[in-house]
Coordinates of C-alpha atoms in Angstrom, one line a residue:
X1 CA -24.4 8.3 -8.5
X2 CA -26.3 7.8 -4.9
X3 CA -23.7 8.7 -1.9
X4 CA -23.8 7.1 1.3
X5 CA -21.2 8.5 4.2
X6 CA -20.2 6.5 7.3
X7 CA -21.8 8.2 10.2
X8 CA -19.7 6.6 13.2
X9 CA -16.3 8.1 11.6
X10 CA -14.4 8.3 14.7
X11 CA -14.5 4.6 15.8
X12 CA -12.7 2.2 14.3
X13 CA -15.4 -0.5 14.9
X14 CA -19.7 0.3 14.5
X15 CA -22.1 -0.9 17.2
X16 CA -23.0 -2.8 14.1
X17 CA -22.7 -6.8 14.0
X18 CA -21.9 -8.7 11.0
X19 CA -25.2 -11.0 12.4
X20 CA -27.1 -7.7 12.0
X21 CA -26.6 -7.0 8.5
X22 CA -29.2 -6.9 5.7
X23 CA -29.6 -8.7 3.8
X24 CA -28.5 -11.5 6.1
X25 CA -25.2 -13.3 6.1
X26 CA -24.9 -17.2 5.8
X27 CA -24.6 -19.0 8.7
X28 CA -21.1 -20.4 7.4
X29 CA -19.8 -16.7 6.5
X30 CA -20.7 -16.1 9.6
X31 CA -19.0 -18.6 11.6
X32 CA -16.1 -17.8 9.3
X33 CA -16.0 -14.2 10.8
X34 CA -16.5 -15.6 14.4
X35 CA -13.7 -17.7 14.1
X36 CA -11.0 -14.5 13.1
X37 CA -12.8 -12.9 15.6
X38 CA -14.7 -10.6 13.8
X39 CA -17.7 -9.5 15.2
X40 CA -18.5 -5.8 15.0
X41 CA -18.7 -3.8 11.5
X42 CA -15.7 -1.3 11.2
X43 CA -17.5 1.9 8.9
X44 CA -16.6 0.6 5.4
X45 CA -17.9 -2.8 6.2
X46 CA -21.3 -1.4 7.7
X47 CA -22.2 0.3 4.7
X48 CA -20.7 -1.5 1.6
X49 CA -21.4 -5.3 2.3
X50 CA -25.6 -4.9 2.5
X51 CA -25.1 -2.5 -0.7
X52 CA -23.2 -5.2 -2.7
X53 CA -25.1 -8.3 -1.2
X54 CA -28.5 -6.1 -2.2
X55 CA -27.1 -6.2 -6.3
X56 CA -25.6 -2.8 -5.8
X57 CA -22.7 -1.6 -7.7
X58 CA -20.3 0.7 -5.2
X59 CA -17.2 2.8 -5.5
X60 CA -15.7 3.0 -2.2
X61 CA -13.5 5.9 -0.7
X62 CA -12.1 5.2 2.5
X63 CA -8.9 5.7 4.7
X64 CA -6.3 3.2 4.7
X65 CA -6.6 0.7 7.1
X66 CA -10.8 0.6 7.3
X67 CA -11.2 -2.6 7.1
X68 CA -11.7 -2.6 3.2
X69 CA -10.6 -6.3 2.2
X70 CA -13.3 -7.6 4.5
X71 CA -15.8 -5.2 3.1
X72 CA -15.3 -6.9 -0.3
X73 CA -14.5 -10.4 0.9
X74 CA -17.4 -11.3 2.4
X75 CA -20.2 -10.1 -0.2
X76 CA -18.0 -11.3 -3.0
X77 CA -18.4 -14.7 -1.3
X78 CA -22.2 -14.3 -0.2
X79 CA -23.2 -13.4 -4.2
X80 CA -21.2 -16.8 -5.4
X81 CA -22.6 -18.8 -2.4
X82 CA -26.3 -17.9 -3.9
X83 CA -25.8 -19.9 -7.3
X84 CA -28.4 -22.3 -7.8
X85 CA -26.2 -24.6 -8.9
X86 CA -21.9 -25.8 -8.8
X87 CA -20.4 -23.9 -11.5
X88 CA -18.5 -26.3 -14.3
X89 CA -14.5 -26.7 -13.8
X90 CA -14.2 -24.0 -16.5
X91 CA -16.9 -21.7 -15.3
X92 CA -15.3 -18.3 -13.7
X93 CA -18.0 -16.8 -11.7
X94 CA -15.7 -14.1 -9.4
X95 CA -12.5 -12.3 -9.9
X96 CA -10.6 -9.7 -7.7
X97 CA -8.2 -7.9 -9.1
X98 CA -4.9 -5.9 -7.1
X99 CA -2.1 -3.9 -8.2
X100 CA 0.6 -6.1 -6.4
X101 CA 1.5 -9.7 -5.8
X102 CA 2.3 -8.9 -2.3
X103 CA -1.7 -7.1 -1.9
X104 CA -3.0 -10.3 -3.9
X105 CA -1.2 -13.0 -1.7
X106 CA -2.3 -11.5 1.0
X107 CA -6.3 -11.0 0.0
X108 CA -6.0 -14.2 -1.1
X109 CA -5.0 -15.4 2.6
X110 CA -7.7 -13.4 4.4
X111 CA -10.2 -14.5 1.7
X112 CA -9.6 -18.9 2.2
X113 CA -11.3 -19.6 4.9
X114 CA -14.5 -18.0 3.4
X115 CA -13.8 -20.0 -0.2
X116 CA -13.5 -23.2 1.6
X117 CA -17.4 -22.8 2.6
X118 CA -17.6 -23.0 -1.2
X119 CA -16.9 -26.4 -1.6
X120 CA -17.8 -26.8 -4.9
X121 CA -15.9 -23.8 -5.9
X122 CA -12.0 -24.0 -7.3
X123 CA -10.5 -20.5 -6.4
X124 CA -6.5 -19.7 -7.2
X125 CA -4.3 -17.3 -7.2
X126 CA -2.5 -15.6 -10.0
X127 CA 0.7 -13.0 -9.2
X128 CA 3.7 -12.2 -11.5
X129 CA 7.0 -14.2 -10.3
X130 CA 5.0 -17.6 -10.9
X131 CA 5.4 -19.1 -14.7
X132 CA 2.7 -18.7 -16.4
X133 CA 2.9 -22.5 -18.3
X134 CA 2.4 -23.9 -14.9
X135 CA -0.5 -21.9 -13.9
X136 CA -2.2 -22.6 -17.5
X137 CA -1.7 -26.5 -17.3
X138 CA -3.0 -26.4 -13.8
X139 CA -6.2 -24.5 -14.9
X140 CA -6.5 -27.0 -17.8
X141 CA -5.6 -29.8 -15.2
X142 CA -8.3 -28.8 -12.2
X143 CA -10.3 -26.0 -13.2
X144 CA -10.8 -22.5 -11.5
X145 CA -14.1 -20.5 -10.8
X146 CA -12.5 -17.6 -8.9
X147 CA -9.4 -16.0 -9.5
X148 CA -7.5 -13.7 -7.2
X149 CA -4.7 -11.8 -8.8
X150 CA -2.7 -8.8 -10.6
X151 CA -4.1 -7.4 -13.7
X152 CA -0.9 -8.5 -16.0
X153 CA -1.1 -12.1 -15.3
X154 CA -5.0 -12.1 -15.2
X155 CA -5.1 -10.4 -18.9
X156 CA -2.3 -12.9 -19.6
X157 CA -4.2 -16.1 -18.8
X158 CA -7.3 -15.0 -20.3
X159 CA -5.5 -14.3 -23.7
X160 CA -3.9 -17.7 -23.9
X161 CA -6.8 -20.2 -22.6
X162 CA -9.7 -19.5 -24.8
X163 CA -11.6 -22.5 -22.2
X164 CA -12.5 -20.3 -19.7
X165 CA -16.2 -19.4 -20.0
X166 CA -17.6 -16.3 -18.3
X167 CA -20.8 -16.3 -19.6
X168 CA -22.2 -16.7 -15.6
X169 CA -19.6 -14.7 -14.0
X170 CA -21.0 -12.7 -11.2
X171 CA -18.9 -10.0 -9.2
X172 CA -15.6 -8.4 -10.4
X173 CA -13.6 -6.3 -7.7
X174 CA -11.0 -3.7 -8.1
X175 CA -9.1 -3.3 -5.2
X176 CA -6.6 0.0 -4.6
X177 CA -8.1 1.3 -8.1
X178 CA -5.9 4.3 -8.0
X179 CA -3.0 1.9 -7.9
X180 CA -4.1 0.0 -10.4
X181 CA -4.6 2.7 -12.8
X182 CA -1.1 4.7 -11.7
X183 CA 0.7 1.4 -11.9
X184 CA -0.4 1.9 -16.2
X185 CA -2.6 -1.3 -16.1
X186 CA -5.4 0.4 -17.5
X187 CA -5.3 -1.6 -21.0
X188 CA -5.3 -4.6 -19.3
X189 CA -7.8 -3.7 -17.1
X190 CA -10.3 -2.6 -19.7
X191 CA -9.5 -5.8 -21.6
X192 CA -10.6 -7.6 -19.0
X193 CA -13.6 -6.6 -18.1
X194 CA -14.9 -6.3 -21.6
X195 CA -14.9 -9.5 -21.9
X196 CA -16.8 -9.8 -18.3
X197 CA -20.8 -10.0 -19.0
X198 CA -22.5 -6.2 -18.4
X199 CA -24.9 -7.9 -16.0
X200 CA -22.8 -8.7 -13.1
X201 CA -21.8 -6.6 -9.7
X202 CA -18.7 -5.1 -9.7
X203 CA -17.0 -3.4 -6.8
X204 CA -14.2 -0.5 -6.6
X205 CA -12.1 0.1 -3.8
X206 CA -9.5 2.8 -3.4
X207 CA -8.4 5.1 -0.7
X208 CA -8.0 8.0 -3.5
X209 CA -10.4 9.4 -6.0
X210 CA -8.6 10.7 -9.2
X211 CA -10.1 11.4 -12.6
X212 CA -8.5 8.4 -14.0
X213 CA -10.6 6.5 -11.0
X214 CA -13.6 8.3 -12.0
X215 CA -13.8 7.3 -15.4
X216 CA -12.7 3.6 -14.6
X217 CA -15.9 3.7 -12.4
X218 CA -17.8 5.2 -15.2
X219 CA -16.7 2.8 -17.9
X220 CA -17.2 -0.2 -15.4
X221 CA -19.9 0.2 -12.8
X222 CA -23.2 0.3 -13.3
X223 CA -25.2 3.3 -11.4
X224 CA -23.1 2.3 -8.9
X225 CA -23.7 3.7 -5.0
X226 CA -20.4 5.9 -3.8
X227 CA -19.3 4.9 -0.2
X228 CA -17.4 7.5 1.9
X229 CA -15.5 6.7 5.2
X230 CA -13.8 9.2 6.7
X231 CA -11.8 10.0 9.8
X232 CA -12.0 12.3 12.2
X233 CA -8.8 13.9 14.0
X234 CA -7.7 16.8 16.5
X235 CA -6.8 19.9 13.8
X236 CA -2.9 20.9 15.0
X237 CA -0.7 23.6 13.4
X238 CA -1.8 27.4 14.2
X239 CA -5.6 26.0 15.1
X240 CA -6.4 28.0 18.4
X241 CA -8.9 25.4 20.0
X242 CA -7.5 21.9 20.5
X243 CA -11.1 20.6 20.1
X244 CA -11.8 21.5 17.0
X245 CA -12.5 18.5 14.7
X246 CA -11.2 18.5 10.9
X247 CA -11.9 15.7 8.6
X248 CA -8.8 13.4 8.0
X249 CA -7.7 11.3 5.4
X250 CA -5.6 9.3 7.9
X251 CA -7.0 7.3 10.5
X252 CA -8.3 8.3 14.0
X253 CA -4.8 6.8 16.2
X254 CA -2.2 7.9 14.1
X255 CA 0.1 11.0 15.0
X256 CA 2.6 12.3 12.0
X257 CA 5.3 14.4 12.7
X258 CA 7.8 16.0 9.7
X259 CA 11.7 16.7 10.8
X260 CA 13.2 19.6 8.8
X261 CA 17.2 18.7 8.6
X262 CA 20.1 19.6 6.7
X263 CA 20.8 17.1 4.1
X264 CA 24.8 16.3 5.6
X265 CA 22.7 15.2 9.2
X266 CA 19.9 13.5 7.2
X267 CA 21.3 9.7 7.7
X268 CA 22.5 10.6 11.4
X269 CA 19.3 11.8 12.1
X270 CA 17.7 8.4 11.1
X271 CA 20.2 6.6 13.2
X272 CA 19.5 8.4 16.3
X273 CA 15.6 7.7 15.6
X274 CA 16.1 3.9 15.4
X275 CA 18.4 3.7 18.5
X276 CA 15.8 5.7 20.8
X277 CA 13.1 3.0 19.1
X278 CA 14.5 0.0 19.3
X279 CA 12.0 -1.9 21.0
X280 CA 9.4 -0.7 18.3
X281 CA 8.6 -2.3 14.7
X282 CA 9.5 0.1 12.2
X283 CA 9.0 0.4 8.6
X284 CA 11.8 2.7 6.8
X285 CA 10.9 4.2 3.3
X286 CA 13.2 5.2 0.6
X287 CA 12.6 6.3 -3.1
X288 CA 14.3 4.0 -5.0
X289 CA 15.6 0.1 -4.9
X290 CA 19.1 0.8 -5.0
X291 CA 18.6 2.8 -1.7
X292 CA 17.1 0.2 0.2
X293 CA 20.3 -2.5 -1.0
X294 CA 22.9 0.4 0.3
X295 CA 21.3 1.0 3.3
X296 CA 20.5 -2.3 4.1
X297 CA 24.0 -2.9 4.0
X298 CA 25.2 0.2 5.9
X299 CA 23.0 0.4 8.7
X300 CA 23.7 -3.4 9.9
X301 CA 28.0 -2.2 10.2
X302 CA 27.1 0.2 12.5
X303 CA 28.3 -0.3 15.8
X304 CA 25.9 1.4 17.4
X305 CA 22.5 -1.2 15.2
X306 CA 24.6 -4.3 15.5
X307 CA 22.1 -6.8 16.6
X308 CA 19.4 -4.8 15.4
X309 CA 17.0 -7.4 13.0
X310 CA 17.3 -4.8 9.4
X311 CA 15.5 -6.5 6.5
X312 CA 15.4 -5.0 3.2
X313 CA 12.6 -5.2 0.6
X314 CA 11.8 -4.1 -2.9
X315 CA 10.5 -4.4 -6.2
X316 CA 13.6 -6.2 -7.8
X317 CA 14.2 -8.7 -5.1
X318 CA 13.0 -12.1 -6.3
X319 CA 9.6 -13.0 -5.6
X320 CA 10.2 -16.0 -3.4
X321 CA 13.1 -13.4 -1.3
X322 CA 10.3 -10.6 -1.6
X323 CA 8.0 -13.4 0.2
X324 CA 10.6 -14.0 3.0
X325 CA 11.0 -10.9 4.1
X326 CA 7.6 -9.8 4.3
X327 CA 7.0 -13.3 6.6
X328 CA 10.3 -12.3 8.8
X329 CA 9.4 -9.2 9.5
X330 CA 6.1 -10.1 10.0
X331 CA 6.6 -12.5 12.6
X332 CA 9.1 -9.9 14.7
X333 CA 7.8 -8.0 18.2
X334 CA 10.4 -5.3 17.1
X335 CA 12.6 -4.3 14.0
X336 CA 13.2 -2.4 10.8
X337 CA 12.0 -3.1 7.2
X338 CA 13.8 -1.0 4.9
X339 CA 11.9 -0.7 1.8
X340 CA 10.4 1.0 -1.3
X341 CA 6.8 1.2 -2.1
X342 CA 6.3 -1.9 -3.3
X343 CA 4.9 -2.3 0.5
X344 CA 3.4 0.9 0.6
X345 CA -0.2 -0.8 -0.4
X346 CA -2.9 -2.5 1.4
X347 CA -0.5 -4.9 3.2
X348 CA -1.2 -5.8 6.5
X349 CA 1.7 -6.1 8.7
X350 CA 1.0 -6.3 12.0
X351 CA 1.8 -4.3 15.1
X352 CA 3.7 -1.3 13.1
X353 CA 4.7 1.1 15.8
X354 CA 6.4 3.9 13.3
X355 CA 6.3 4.7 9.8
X356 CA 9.5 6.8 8.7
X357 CA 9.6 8.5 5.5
X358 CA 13.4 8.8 4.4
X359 CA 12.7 10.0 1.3
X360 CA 9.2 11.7 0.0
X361 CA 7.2 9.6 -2.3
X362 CA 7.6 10.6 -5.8
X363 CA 3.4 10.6 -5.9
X364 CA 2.0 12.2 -3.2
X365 CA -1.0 10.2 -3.5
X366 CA 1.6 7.3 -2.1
X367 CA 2.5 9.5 1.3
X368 CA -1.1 8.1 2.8
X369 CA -0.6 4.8 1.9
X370 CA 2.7 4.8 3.4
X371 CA 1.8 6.4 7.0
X372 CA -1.4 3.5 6.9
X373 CA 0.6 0.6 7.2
X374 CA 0.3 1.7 10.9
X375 CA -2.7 2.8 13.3
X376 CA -4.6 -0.2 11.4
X377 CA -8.4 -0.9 12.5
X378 CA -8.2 1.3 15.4
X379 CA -4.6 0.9 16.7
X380 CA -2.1 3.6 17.5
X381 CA 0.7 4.2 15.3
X382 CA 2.8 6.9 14.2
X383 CA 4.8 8.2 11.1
X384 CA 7.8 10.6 10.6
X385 CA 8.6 12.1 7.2
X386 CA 12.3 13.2 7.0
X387 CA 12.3 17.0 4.9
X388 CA 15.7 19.1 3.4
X389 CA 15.0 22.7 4.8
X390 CA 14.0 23.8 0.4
X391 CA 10.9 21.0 0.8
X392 CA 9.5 22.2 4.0
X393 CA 6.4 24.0 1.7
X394 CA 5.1 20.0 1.4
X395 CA 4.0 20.4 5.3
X396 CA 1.3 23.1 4.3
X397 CA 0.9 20.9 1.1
X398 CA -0.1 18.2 2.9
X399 CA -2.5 19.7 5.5
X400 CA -4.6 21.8 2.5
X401 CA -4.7 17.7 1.7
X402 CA -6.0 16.9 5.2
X403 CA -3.0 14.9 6.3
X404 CA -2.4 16.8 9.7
X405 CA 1.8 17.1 10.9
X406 CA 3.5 18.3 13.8
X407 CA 7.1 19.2 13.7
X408 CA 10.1 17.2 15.4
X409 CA 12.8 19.2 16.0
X410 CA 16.2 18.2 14.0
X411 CA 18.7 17.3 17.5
X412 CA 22.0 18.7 17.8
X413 CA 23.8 15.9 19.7
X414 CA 23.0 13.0 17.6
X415 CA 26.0 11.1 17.1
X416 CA 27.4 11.8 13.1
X417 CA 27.7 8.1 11.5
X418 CA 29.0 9.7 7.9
X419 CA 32.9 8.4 9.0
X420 CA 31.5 4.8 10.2
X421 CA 29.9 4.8 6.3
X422 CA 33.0 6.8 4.7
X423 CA 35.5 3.9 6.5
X424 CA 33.2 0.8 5.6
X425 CA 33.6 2.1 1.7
X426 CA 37.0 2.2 2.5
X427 CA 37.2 -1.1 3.7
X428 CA 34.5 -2.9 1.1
X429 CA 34.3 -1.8 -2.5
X430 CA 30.8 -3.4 -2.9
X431 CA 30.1 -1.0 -0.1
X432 CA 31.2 1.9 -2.1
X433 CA 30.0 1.1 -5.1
X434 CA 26.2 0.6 -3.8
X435 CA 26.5 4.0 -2.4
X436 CA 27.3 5.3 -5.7
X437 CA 24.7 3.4 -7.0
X438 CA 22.3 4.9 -4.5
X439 CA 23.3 8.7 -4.8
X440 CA 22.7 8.1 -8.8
X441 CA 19.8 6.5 -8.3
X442 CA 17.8 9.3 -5.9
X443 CA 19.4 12.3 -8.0
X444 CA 17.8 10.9 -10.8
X445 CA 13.6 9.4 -8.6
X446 CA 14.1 13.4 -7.5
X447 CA 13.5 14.8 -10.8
X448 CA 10.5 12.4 -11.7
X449 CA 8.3 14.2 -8.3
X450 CA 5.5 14.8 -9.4
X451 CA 5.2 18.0 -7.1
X452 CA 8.2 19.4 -8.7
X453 CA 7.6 22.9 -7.7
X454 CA 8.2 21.8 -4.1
X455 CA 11.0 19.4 -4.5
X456 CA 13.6 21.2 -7.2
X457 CA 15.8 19.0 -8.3
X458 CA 17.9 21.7 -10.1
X459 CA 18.3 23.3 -6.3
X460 CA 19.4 20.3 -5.0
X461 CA 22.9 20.5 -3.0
X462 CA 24.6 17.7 -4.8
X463 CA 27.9 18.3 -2.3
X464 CA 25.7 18.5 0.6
X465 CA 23.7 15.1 -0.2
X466 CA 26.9 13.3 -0.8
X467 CA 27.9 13.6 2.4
X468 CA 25.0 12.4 3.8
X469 CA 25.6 9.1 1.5
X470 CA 28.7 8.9 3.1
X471 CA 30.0 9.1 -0.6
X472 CA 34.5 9.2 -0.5
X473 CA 33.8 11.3 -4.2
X474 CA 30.9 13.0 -6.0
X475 CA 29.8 10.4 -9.2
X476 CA 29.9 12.5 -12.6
X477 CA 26.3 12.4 -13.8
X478 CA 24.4 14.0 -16.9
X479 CA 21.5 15.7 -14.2
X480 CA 24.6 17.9 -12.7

């Protein structure tokens, strides 16, 4: 496999025009990128789109927030935009494939304006939460040459409509390919492209490289050209010269700091962050859904966030509430998004200021793509993971990964909220029982870490967590 490596890693955008590529654009593509105002190459762009427009195969490897749907986008539309001729309604010539419906929706958004210089093209989107009768009949009703979706639904539609003819198809893409595979679509995946033709271009995207990646690559590319981006950032820790330069997997702007805290001052801790931030945008992770529901809740009753915009998001919310909350908290200056890591991926959310880790991610594979929903395509941005004083070992873990940290210190006079939470359980059993709910819920995420010789579950202070919950009694559970 050829390897090509960015050269201008610490810019966010190349000297590089989209007008100067080769082979050239179309004059439409390129209107289309005028009109987003899009006119300089970030890295990833630069070097995948000529490899893919010149009937390259690539696996790309770069940092969150690159500019990687573009990179695919616009070859995937410059290879269909070359057929001699309009496809037939049941002709599929493209297909990208996502691990999310939230990822999918939103490539699909960034790539309509370039479909609609396809005229003769029928492109659609497919995403769990929609019924799949409806999406068959209007297949069978209209047609569809490119489809846009998650790998469950695609597999499903191509099981059940035996119309659909690939025989021409032309460029598959996997985006967030480590996803994909961690997510267990692998099956489906492989199903699908073996019924793709051999001779087509097919493009993976993923911001880490596993074995499991590796061998998707080698089962589906075809002496395909491996892109690396990477960052460059200022090395911190016990590094004598400031100017020293180590290689990064996060992006150039963003700054990541770790607090070390006792597990009783854990949610007062958080409180005091969001007070001192309240005119940023803020994105709050936790590790499971039934954390997000009790502290969507809790936070909200406290006197000290009331007015405070709080949404909550997560994998269990219906789509169509899943959908509103990403477009509220989209469309706010400042707030906080509590949520899980269904929104950890490839979404786009504008103007993130901070990216707070509650909880670890069970995969640390995840912490990256948490910390890139902010410094985005240049921007500033930056990320706090919360730590008990047993996991602080994931701070060294971390940099021997290249994610650089820099300690907060834990504050003494932040205002304790546990009786506010203890006297709203009191008040609201729904309250109470969520925060049961909760407490279960993480005790039980903490044992499935996949770095389980940093985070011991079995060390765990059980009486020390539940005060942090705000819990009036400690739940009788089988992990105890």
């Amino acid at each position: 496999m050829a390897v090509e490596r960015s050269d201008a890693p610490s810019r966010a955008l190349t000297t590089t025009r989209f007008s100067d590529l080769r082979p050239s654009l179309s004059d439409p593509v390129l209107e289309t990128l005028t009109l987003g105002g899009f006119r300089f190459c970030t890295p990833v762009q630069a070097a995948t789109i000529p490899l893919l427009c010149g009937h390259k195969d690539v696996a790309v490897d770069a940092a969150t927030g690159s500019g990687k749907t573009l990179a695919f986008v616009v070859p995937f539309v410059e290879i269909l935009r070359r057929c001699p001729s309009p496809p037939k309604s049941n002709q599929v010539m493209g297909m990208i494939i996502s691990p999310t419906r939230e990822l999918s929706s939103q490539i699909y958004n960034v790539a309509e304006p370039f479909f609609s210089t396809m005229p003769n093209m029928r492109s659609m989107l497919l995403v769990g939460g929609v019924d799949i009768k409806s999406d068959i009949k209007k297949i069978e009703d209209e047609g569809v040459n490119v489809l846009v979706g998650t790998p469950g639904k695609l597999h499903d539609i191509m099981e059940r409509l035996d119309v659909l003819d690939f025989r021409n198809f032309e460029i598959l893409i996997l985006d967030e390919a480590d996803r994909l595979l961690d997510m267990g679509f692998q099956k489906q995946i492989t199903s699908v492209i073996s019924r793709l033709p051999k001779l087509r271009r097919t493009g993976l995207f993923s911001a880490t490289q596993t074995e499991a990646v590796e061998e998707l690559s080698r089962a589906g590319l075809r002496n395909p050209v491996r892109v690396e981006v990477r960052t460059e950032t200022k090395a911190v820790g016990d590094v004598g010269n400031s100017q020293d330069l180590a290689s990064s997997r996060t992006p150039l702007g963003l700054h990541i700091e770790y607090m070390v805290c006792e597990a009783p001052n854990k949610s007062s801790q958080l409180v005091d962050f969001l007070l001192k931030n309240t005119s940023m945008k803020i994105i709050v992770y936790f590790m499971t859904c039934a954390c997000v529901d009790y502290w969507g809740i809790i936070l909200p009753q406290l006197n000290m966030l009331k007015g405070s915009s709080i949404i909550s998001l997560h994998g269990k919310m219906k789509q169509s509430a899943r959908e509103k909350a990403l477009a509220s908290f989209t469309a706010l200056s400042s707030g906080i998004l509590l949520c899980t890591d269904v929104a950890a991926r490839g979404l786009d959310i504008p103007g993130v200021d901070w990216i707070v880790q509650y909880d670890p991610p069970q995969d640390p594979n995840v912490f990256i793509h948490r910390v890139g929903r902010t410094a985005r395509i240049g921007r500033q941005g930056s990320a706090i993971v919360f730590l008990l004083p047993k996991e602080d070992a994931y701070v060294e873990f971390l940099r021997l990964r290249r994610v650089p940290l820099k300690e907060r210190q834990c504050l003494d006079n932040a205002e304790d909220i546990v009786p506010q939470i203890r006297a709203a359980a009191k008040e609201d059993r729904d309250v109470m029982e969520k925060g049961l709910k909760a407490f279960v819920s993480y005790i039980r995420a903490y044992k499935e870490h996949q770095c389980s010789y940093i985070f011991r579950w079995k060390e765990l202070e059980i009486g020390k967590l539940a005060m942090g919950y705000g819990l009036l009694q400690i739940p009788s559970m089988p992990e105890r």
